[in-house]
Short mmCIF file of C-alpha atoms in Angstrom, two decimals:
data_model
loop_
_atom_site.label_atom_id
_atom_site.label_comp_id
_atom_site.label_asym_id
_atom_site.label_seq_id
_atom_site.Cartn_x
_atom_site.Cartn_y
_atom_site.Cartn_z
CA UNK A 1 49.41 18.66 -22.85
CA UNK A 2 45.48 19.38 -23.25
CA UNK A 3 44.36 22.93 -22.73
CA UNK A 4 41.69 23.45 -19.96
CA UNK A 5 38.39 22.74 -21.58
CA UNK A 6 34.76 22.39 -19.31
CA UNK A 7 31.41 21.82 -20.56
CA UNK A 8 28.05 22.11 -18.68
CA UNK A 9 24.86 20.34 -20.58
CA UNK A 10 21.58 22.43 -19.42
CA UNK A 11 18.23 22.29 -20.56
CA UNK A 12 16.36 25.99 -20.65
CA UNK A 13 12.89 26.66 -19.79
CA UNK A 14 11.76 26.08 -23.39
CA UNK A 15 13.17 23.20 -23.33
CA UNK A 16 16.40 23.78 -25.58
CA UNK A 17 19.41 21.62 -25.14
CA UNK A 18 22.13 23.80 -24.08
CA UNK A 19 26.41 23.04 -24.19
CA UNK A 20 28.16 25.14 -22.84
CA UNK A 21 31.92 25.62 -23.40
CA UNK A 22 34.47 27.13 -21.01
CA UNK A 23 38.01 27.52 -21.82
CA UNK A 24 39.95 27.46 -25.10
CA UNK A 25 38.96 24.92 -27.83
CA UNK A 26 42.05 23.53 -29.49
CA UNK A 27 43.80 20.85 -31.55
CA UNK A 28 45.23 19.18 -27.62
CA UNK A 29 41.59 18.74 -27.09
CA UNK A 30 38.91 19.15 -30.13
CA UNK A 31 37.86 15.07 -29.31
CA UNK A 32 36.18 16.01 -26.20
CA UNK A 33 34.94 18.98 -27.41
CA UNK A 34 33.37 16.76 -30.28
CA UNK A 35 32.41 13.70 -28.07
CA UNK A 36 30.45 17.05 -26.26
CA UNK A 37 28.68 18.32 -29.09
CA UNK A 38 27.63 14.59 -30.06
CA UNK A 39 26.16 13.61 -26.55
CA UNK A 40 24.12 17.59 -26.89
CA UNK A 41 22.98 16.55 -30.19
CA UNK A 42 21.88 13.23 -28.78
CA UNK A 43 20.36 14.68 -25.64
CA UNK A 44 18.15 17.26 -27.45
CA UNK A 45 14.78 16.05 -28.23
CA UNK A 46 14.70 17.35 -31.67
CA UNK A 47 17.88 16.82 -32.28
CA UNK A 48 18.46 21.04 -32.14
CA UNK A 49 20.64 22.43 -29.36
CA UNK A 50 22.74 25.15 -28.57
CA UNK A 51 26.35 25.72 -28.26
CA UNK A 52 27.09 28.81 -25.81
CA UNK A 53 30.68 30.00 -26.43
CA UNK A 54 30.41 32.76 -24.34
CA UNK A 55 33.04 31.27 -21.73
CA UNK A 56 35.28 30.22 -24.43
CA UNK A 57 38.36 32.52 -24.78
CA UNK A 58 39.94 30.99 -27.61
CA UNK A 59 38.48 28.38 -30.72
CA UNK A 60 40.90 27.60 -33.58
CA UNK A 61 39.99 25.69 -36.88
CA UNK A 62 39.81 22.03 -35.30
CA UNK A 63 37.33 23.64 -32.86
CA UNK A 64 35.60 25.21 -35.78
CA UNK A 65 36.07 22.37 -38.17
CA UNK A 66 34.27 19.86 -34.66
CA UNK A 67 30.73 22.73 -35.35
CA UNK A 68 30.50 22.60 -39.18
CA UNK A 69 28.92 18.76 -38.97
CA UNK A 70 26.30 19.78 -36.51
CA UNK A 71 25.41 22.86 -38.36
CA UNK A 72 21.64 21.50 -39.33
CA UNK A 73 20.66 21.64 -35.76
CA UNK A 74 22.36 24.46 -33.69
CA UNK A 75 21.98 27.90 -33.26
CA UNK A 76 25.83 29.62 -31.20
CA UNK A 77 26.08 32.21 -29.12
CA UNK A 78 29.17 33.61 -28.67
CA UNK A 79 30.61 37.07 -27.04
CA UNK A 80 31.62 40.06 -29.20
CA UNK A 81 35.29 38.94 -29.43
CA UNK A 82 34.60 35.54 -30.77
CA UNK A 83 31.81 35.88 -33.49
CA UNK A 84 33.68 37.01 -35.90
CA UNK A 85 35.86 34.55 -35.85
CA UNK A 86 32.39 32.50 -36.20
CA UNK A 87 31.82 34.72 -39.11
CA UNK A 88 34.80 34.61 -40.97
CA UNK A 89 35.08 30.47 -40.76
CA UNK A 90 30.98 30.85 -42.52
CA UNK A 91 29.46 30.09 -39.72
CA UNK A 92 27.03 32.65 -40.08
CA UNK A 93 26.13 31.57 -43.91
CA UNK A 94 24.77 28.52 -42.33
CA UNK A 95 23.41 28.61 -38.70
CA UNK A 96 22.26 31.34 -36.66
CA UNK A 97 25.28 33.27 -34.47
CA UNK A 98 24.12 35.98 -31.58
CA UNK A 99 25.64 37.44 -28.68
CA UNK A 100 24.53 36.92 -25.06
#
C-alpha cells in the first residue's frame, strides 16, 4: 500500500518553478515522487526549480536518495523538523536548504 503523497507544480512571481510535496515520501511511493521532480526540472525554464517540503511530514532515504540527482538545479525548503534530516543526508554540502 502507497502512503498518501500530493504534489502541486507553481510558478512564483520571479518566475521560479516550484514542487511542492505534501505527505510522507517513502519507499511505497519514491517513483512518483521522482516522475515529480523530473516533470519540475523539465518545466523550469532554466532547468532550476524548487522543491518545498514544508507539507511533507516524513522523507526517508529513497525520498532523499530521488533529490541527490537533481541537486545542480534546486534550492529546498523545508520546516524546522525536517532540515536536518536534509542536513545530515549532505544535502546542505551541495544545494541550498532554508526554512519557510
Amino acid at each position: 500500500m502507497s502512503t498518501a503523497l500530493s504534489f502541486t507544480t507553481d510558478r512564483r512571481a520571479d518566475g521560479a518553478t516550484v514542487l511542492a510535496a505534501t505527505g510522507e515520501i517513502d519507499m511505497s511511493n519514491v517513483a512518483s515522487f521522482a516522475a515529480a521532480l523530473a516533470d519540475a526540472r523539465h518545466r523550469a525554464a532554466d532547468g532550476a526549480f524548487v522543491i518545498d517540503l514544508t507539507g511533507v511530514e516524513y522523507i526517508d532515504s529513497a525520498g532523499l536518495a530521488a533529490v541527490f540527482p537533481h541537486v545542480d538545479s534546486v534550492h529546498l525548503i523545508a520546516t524546522p523538523l525536517l532540515a536536518p534530516v536534509l542536513t545530515i543526508a549532505g544535502l546542505d554540502d551541495v544545494t541550498t536548504i532554508r526554512e519557510p
